[in-house]
Tab-separated table of C-alpha atoms in Angstrom:
chain	number	residue	atom	x	y	z
A	293	UNK	CA	112.771	4.649	14.434
A	294	UNK	CA	113.855	5.357	11.098
A	295	UNK	CA	112.546	1.482	9.967
A	296	UNK	CA	109.296	1.600	11.547
A	297	UNK	CA	108.785	4.740	9.824
A	298	UNK	CA	109.198	3.107	6.465
A	299	UNK	CA	106.722	-0.069	7.145
A	300	UNK	CA	104.270	3.416	8.264
A	301	UNK	CA	105.279	4.498	4.659
A	302	UNK	CA	105.196	1.513	2.997
A	303	UNK	CA	101.983	0.423	4.077
A	304	UNK	CA	100.238	3.597	3.303
A	305	UNK	CA	101.841	4.065	-0.095
A	306	UNK	CA	99.703	0.613	-0.701
A	307	UNK	CA	97.048	1.322	1.066
A	308	UNK	CA	96.812	4.342	-0.786
A	309	UNK	CA	97.341	2.451	-4.097
A	310	UNK	CA	94.472	0.555	-3.887
A	311	UNK	CA	92.295	3.791	-2.497
A	312	UNK	CA	93.105	5.693	-5.230
A	313	UNK	CA	92.315	2.576	-8.117
A	314	UNK	CA	88.687	2.783	-6.991
A	315	UNK	CA	88.009	6.146	-9.092
A	316	UNK	CA	90.619	5.935	-11.127
A	317	UNK	CA	89.399	2.984	-12.395
A	318	UNK	CA	85.464	4.650	-12.842
A	319	UNK	CA	87.809	7.044	-15.546
A	320	UNK	CA	88.045	4.476	-17.516
A	321	UNK	CA	85.532	2.315	-17.738
A	322	UNK	CA	83.358	1.404	-20.060
A	323	UNK	CA	83.603	4.364	-21.762
A	324	UNK	CA	87.227	4.259	-22.883
A	325	UNK	CA	88.272	-0.026	-21.737
A	326	UNK	CA	85.783	-2.930	-20.497
A	327	UNK	CA	86.417	-4.548	-17.734
A	328	UNK	CA	88.516	-7.660	-19.184
A	329	UNK	CA	90.502	-5.803	-21.204
A	330	UNK	CA	91.995	-4.133	-18.540
A	331	UNK	CA	92.735	-7.077	-16.645
A	332	UNK	CA	94.391	-8.749	-19.466
A	333	UNK	CA	96.658	-6.025	-20.184
A	334	UNK	CA	97.184	-5.317	-16.229
A	335	UNK	CA	97.348	-9.838	-15.516
A	336	UNK	CA	99.873	-9.376	-18.625
A	337	UNK	CA	102.057	-6.607	-17.480
A	338	UNK	CA	102.523	-7.949	-13.848
A	339	UNK	CA	103.457	-11.560	-16.043
A	340	UNK	CA	105.909	-10.488	-18.144
A	341	UNK	CA	107.851	-8.178	-14.588
A	342	UNK	CA	107.086	-10.797	-12.482
A	343	UNK	CA	108.802	-13.131	-14.067
A	344	UNK	CA	112.279	-10.953	-15.474
A	345	UNK	CA	112.333	-10.347	-11.202
A	346	UNK	CA	112.150	-14.352	-10.709
A	347	UNK	CA	114.773	-14.862	-12.933
A	348	UNK	CA	116.829	-12.010	-12.374
A	349	UNK	CA	116.441	-12.578	-8.816
A	350	UNK	CA	115.611	-15.655	-7.508
A	351	UNK	CA	116.418	-18.133	-10.122
A	352	UNK	CA	114.279	-20.760	-8.664
A	353	UNK	CA	112.051	-23.109	-8.989
A	354	UNK	CA	108.437	-24.863	-8.043
A	355	UNK	CA	109.437	-28.013	-8.220
A	356	UNK	CA	106.096	-31.419	-7.345
A	357	UNK	CA	102.674	-31.983	-7.454
A	358	UNK	CA	101.224	-30.386	-4.821
A	359	UNK	CA	103.165	-27.076	-5.457
A	360	UNK	CA	102.353	-27.229	-8.592
A	361	UNK	CA	98.664	-27.909	-8.705
A	362	UNK	CA	98.427	-25.454	-5.541
A	363	UNK	CA	100.526	-22.766	-7.871
A	364	UNK	CA	97.963	-23.515	-10.454
A	365	UNK	CA	94.746	-23.057	-7.934
A	366	UNK	CA	96.688	-19.812	-6.662
A	367	UNK	CA	96.633	-18.279	-10.431
A	368	UNK	CA	93.068	-19.340	-11.134
A	369	UNK	CA	91.409	-18.409	-7.407
A	370	UNK	CA	93.401	-15.374	-6.385
A	371	UNK	CA	95.280	-13.648	-10.129
A	372	UNK	CA	92.567	-14.947	-12.698
A	373	UNK	CA	88.568	-14.683	-11.035
A	374	UNK	CA	89.947	-12.355	-8.890
A	375	UNK	CA	90.629	-9.973	-11.291
A	376	UNK	CA	88.007	-10.333	-13.328
A	377	UNK	CA	84.983	-10.189	-10.289
A	378	UNK	CA	86.868	-6.802	-9.417
A	379	UNK	CA	87.213	-5.062	-12.551
A	380	UNK	CA	82.963	-6.569	-13.301
A	381	UNK	CA	81.740	-6.024	-9.962
A	382	UNK	CA	83.441	-1.821	-9.952
A	383	UNK	CA	81.549	-1.350	-13.733
A	384	UNK	CA	78.294	-1.395	-12.301
A	385	UNK	CA	78.712	-0.652	-9.235
A	386	UNK	CA	79.890	3.034	-7.058
A	387	UNK	CA	83.029	3.559	-5.837
A	388	UNK	CA	82.395	3.466	-1.848
A	389	UNK	CA	80.055	0.346	-2.519
A	390	UNK	CA	82.582	-1.777	-3.849
A	391	UNK	CA	85.596	-0.340	-1.498
A	392	UNK	CA	83.188	-1.599	1.584
A	393	UNK	CA	82.243	-4.453	0.933
A	394	UNK	CA	86.217	-5.218	-0.129
A	395	UNK	CA	86.935	-5.641	3.838
A	396	UNK	CA	85.279	-9.046	4.635
A	397	UNK	CA	88.242	-10.308	2.635
A	398	UNK	CA	89.434	-11.222	6.740
A	399	UNK	CA	86.007	-12.834	6.595
A	400	UNK	CA	86.771	-15.860	4.341
A	401	UNK	CA	90.435	-15.834	5.923
A	402	UNK	CA	88.713	-17.131	9.292
A	403	UNK	CA	86.115	-19.188	7.319
A	404	UNK	CA	88.928	-20.134	4.408
A	405	UNK	CA	91.392	-21.456	7.629
A	406	UNK	CA	88.330	-23.327	9.384
A	407	UNK	CA	87.322	-25.166	6.756
A	408	UNK	CA	91.228	-26.421	5.228
A	409	UNK	CA	93.155	-25.959	7.668
A	410	UNK	CA	90.572	-26.996	10.937
A	411	UNK	CA	91.194	-23.131	12.733
A	412	UNK	CA	88.115	-22.921	15.428
A	413	UNK	CA	86.003	-20.241	15.001
A	414	UNK	CA	85.003	-18.989	18.562
A	415	UNK	CA	81.200	-17.221	19.834
A	416	UNK	CA	83.522	-13.586	19.491
A	417	UNK	CA	84.260	-14.325	15.773
A	418	UNK	CA	80.993	-15.916	14.984
A	419	UNK	CA	79.708	-12.741	16.550
A	420	UNK	CA	82.039	-10.721	14.341
A	421	UNK	CA	81.735	-13.092	11.246
A	422	UNK	CA	77.364	-12.143	11.527
A	423	UNK	CA	78.028	-8.373	12.060
A	424	UNK	CA	79.936	-8.084	9.284
A	425	UNK	CA	77.737	-10.193	7.100
A	426	UNK	CA	74.495	-7.994	7.099
A	427	UNK	CA	76.746	-5.077	6.810
A	428	UNK	CA	77.516	-6.378	3.258
A	429	UNK	CA	73.984	-7.609	3.293
A	430	UNK	CA	72.529	-3.987	2.739
A	431	UNK	CA	75.567	-2.543	0.962
A	432	UNK	CA	74.552	-4.908	-1.795
A	433	UNK	CA	70.627	-5.660	-1.342
A	434	UNK	CA	70.965	-1.276	-1.190
A	435	UNK	CA	70.104	0.833	-3.968
A	436	UNK	CA	70.346	4.875	-4.012
A	437	UNK	CA	67.040	6.370	-5.489
A	438	UNK	CA	69.160	7.600	-8.913
A	439	UNK	CA	72.494	6.829	-8.613
A	440	UNK	CA	72.766	4.655	-10.558
A	441	UNK	CA	74.427	5.434	-13.725
A	442	UNK	CA	73.051	4.073	-17.894
A	443	UNK	CA	73.999	0.740	-17.938
A	444	UNK	CA	74.881	-0.068	-13.898
A	445	UNK	CA	73.184	-3.038	-12.381
A	446	UNK	CA	74.736	-1.806	-8.469
A	447	UNK	CA	73.054	-4.778	-6.501
A	448	UNK	CA	74.610	-7.342	-9.120
A	449	UNK	CA	78.480	-4.985	-9.655
A	450	UNK	CA	77.770	-5.289	-5.724
A	451	UNK	CA	78.002	-9.060	-5.527
A	452	UNK	CA	80.855	-9.339	-7.903
A	453	UNK	CA	82.347	-7.266	-5.293
A	454	UNK	CA	82.225	-9.913	-2.882
A	455	UNK	CA	82.436	-12.869	-4.906
A	456	UNK	CA	86.310	-10.680	-5.920
A	457	UNK	CA	86.461	-10.229	-1.887
A	458	UNK	CA	85.823	-14.379	-0.936
A	459	UNK	CA	88.252	-15.349	-4.008
A	460	UNK	CA	90.736	-13.051	-2.899
A	461	UNK	CA	90.605	-14.769	1.047
A	462	UNK	CA	90.704	-18.504	-0.374
A	463	UNK	CA	93.727	-17.670	-2.416
A	464	UNK	CA	95.299	-15.753	1.201
A	465	UNK	CA	95.086	-19.001	2.862
A	466	UNK	CA	96.412	-21.484	0.011
A	467	UNK	CA	99.103	-19.144	-1.189
A	468	UNK	CA	100.711	-19.206	2.224
A	469	UNK	CA	102.665	-22.181	1.673
A	470	UNK	CA	104.320	-21.554	-1.079
A	471	UNK	CA	105.075	-18.072	0.332
A	472	UNK	CA	106.940	-19.838	2.905
A	473	UNK	CA	108.905	-22.128	1.186
A	474	UNK	CA	109.748	-19.857	-2.828
A	475	UNK	CA	111.019	-16.552	-3.032
A	476	UNK	CA	108.164	-13.778	-3.364
A	477	UNK	CA	108.757	-12.879	-6.837
A	478	UNK	CA	109.135	-16.752	-7.430
A	479	UNK	CA	105.261	-17.405	-6.500
A	480	UNK	CA	104.573	-14.349	-8.337
A	481	UNK	CA	105.571	-15.466	-11.606
A	482	UNK	CA	103.795	-18.906	-11.876
A	483	UNK	CA	100.846	-17.732	-10.639
A	484	UNK	CA	100.664	-14.487	-12.722
A	485	UNK	CA	101.805	-16.575	-15.656
A	486	UNK	CA	99.037	-18.765	-14.806
A	487	UNK	CA	95.798	-16.013	-14.144
A	488	UNK	CA	97.200	-14.958	-18.099
A	489	UNK	CA	96.591	-18.333	-19.695
A	490	UNK	CA	93.064	-18.337	-18.419
A	491	UNK	CA	92.520	-14.305	-19.053
A	492	UNK	CA	93.299	-14.575	-22.039
A	493	UNK	CA	90.689	-15.638	-23.793
A	494	UNK	CA	88.028	-14.146	-21.802
A	495	UNK	CA	90.127	-10.098	-22.518
A	496	UNK	CA	91.816	-10.101	-25.885
A	497	UNK	CA	88.811	-9.228	-27.909
A	498	UNK	CA	88.148	-6.138	-25.357
A	499	UNK	CA	92.035	-5.831	-24.779
A	500	UNK	CA	93.203	-5.197	-29.395
A	501	UNK	CA	89.031	-3.336	-29.207
A	502	UNK	CA	90.475	-0.271	-26.668
A	503	UNK	CA	91.578	2.707	-29.609
A	504	UNK	CA	94.546	2.914	-27.959
A	505	UNK	CA	96.110	6.021	-30.806
A	506	UNK	CA	92.771	8.292	-29.258
A	507	UNK	CA	93.453	7.896	-26.135
A	508	UNK	CA	93.293	11.033	-23.318
A	509	UNK	CA	96.778	11.709	-21.835
A	510	UNK	CA	94.893	11.190	-18.336
A	511	UNK	CA	93.484	8.013	-19.456
A	512	UNK	CA	97.078	6.517	-20.157
A	513	UNK	CA	98.229	7.406	-17.386
A	514	UNK	CA	95.482	5.791	-15.093
A	515	UNK	CA	95.924	2.110	-17.584
A	516	UNK	CA	99.384	2.320	-17.067
A	517	UNK	CA	98.943	3.220	-13.263
A	518	UNK	CA	96.779	-0.141	-12.940
A	519	UNK	CA	99.790	-2.047	-14.625
A	520	UNK	CA	102.901	-0.240	-12.627
A	521	UNK	CA	101.464	0.958	-9.415
A	522	UNK	CA	98.792	-1.367	-8.595
A	523	UNK	CA	99.724	-4.041	-9.454
A	524	UNK	CA	103.425	-4.542	-9.067
A	525	UNK	CA	104.398	-1.384	-6.658
A	526	UNK	CA	101.940	-1.725	-4.463
A	527	UNK	CA	102.330	-5.282	-3.899
A	528	UNK	CA	106.764	-4.685	-3.869
A	529	UNK	CA	105.993	-2.033	-0.836
A	530	UNK	CA	103.283	-4.374	0.859
A	531	UNK	CA	105.452	-7.732	0.596
A	532	UNK	CA	108.092	-5.666	1.759
A	533	UNK	CA	106.224	-3.952	4.955
A	534	UNK	CA	104.125	-7.316	5.791
A	535	UNK	CA	108.236	-9.020	6.888
A	536	UNK	CA	108.533	-5.956	10.212
A	537	UNK	CA	104.533	-4.971	10.607
A	538	UNK	CA	102.862	-6.464	13.529
A	539	UNK	CA	99.059	-8.174	12.624
A	540	UNK	CA	97.935	-5.459	14.872
A	541	UNK	CA	99.368	-2.392	12.554
A	542	UNK	CA	98.619	-4.068	9.370
A	543	UNK	CA	95.092	-4.416	10.784
A	544	UNK	CA	94.761	-0.460	10.881
A	545	UNK	CA	95.742	0.167	7.618
A	546	UNK	CA	92.531	-2.674	6.057
A	547	UNK	CA	90.501	0.163	7.842
A	548	UNK	CA	92.139	2.682	6.132
A	549	UNK	CA	92.072	2.136	2.687
A	550	UNK	CA	88.069	1.809	2.676
A	551	UNK	CA	88.722	5.649	3.911
A	552	UNK	CA	90.603	7.365	1.281
A	553	UNK	CA	88.861	5.646	-0.906
A	554	UNK	CA	86.188	7.432	0.447
A	555	UNK	CA	87.894	10.242	0.658
A	556	UNK	CA	89.002	10.061	-2.959
A	557	UNK	CA	85.837	9.731	-4.678
A	558	UNK	CA	84.182	12.217	-2.394
A	559	UNK	CA	86.759	14.929	-3.026
A	560	UNK	CA	86.856	13.605	-6.988
A	561	UNK	CA	83.381	13.579	-7.642
A	562	UNK	CA	83.078	9.991	-8.663
A	563	UNK	CA	80.567	8.992	-5.967
A	564	UNK	CA	78.608	10.236	-1.965
A	565	UNK	CA	78.977	9.105	1.053
A	566	UNK	CA	75.716	8.821	2.884
A	567	UNK	CA	74.831	8.244	6.583
A	568	UNK	CA	73.145	5.029	5.290
A	569	UNK	CA	76.196	3.893	4.230
A	570	UNK	CA	78.405	5.802	7.874
A	571	UNK	CA	76.070	3.291	9.388
A	572	UNK	CA	76.558	0.026	6.482
A	573	UNK	CA	80.045	0.662	6.980
A	574	UNK	CA	80.084	0.378	10.821
A	575	UNK	CA	78.872	-2.858	11.213
A	576	UNK	CA	81.400	-4.406	8.483
A	577	UNK	CA	84.456	-2.136	10.418
A	578	UNK	CA	83.421	-3.986	14.120
A	579	UNK	CA	82.761	-6.858	12.221
A	580	UNK	CA	86.086	-7.951	10.755
A	581	UNK	CA	87.454	-6.328	14.316
A	582	UNK	CA	86.242	-8.545	15.878
A	583	UNK	CA	87.000	-11.576	13.348
A	584	UNK	CA	91.062	-10.049	13.329
A	585	UNK	CA	91.448	-10.741	16.999
A	586	UNK	CA	93.189	-14.031	17.996
A	587	UNK	CA	91.419	-15.854	20.994
A	588	UNK	CA	93.796	-15.349	24.333
A	589	UNK	CA	95.299	-18.519	25.669
A	590	UNK	CA	95.565	-20.198	22.603
A	591	UNK	CA	98.524	-22.821	21.437
A	592	UNK	CA	100.755	-21.478	18.588
A	593	UNK	CA	99.981	-23.296	15.099
A	594	UNK	CA	102.268	-25.002	12.544
A	595	UNK	CA	100.185	-22.741	9.474
A	596	UNK	CA	99.206	-19.322	10.759
A	597	UNK	CA	96.148	-17.647	9.172
A	598	UNK	CA	97.177	-14.409	7.433
A	599	UNK	CA	95.678	-11.283	7.630
A	600	UNK	CA	96.876	-8.342	5.104
A	601	UNK	CA	95.198	-5.096	3.975
A	602	UNK	CA	93.018	-5.671	0.997
A	603	UNK	CA	94.114	-6.507	-2.479
A	604	UNK	CA	92.696	-5.736	-5.622
């Protein structure tokens, strides 16, 4: 009973951290920091922490050509591209749009698994892919009259978030063999280091351009939140919980994240939740539910498709 409560607490904690980020990031961008600058700070901070943890806890190295290439791809796709696309998209769109579009990651996991691992797509999953795709397309192409702030491009921002969800879905598939072979800190240390090397050329100018001495205390706290809580603590909570949680339970938290994001965004006055968005969200949720259901009487596979709570 106690362990079950801990699992729920860990999953909820990680989900809440992710959900709050959609609104908190909007306080920082673009007035105090630009997207690539935030990404650079976040990835450099995470790379430092995970490399220290790797040396203290795991003390092992990724070896072999195939594992090295895979870890580089994970760093480029799952860290660098994923984060650059996410913060660029969030800077241009609304917190609710971003949180809803990101729920298509499990769809991408299934499609990537079909291409990379040869997993079959059943008619039920195909229907789910179509429904979620329609819901995401309606959000991406929609634009509420007068809702955008100056400098925002909602359709472009939505498209960036979809690409971010795609990158993360592919990352979940290609990182799985590494996570099963090495200690998680070993993998994270390598991929965040690769991500840092890839991101710094794009974001260092924006990172050093931040007026650090004159940042309000609230903005400082939100930047620290993104570096320490969003990247490091949320992963640690997620990683521990997923070792004990069932796929059905983790699926519940996939749907909970956008719900929390909507509540937080509306409560803070960052966004509004309309009937149209509710219908679009319903299409995505139904699609993800159908895709996440495994076919009955399916022979055990040597490589399982990971269904994890959405990460940013």
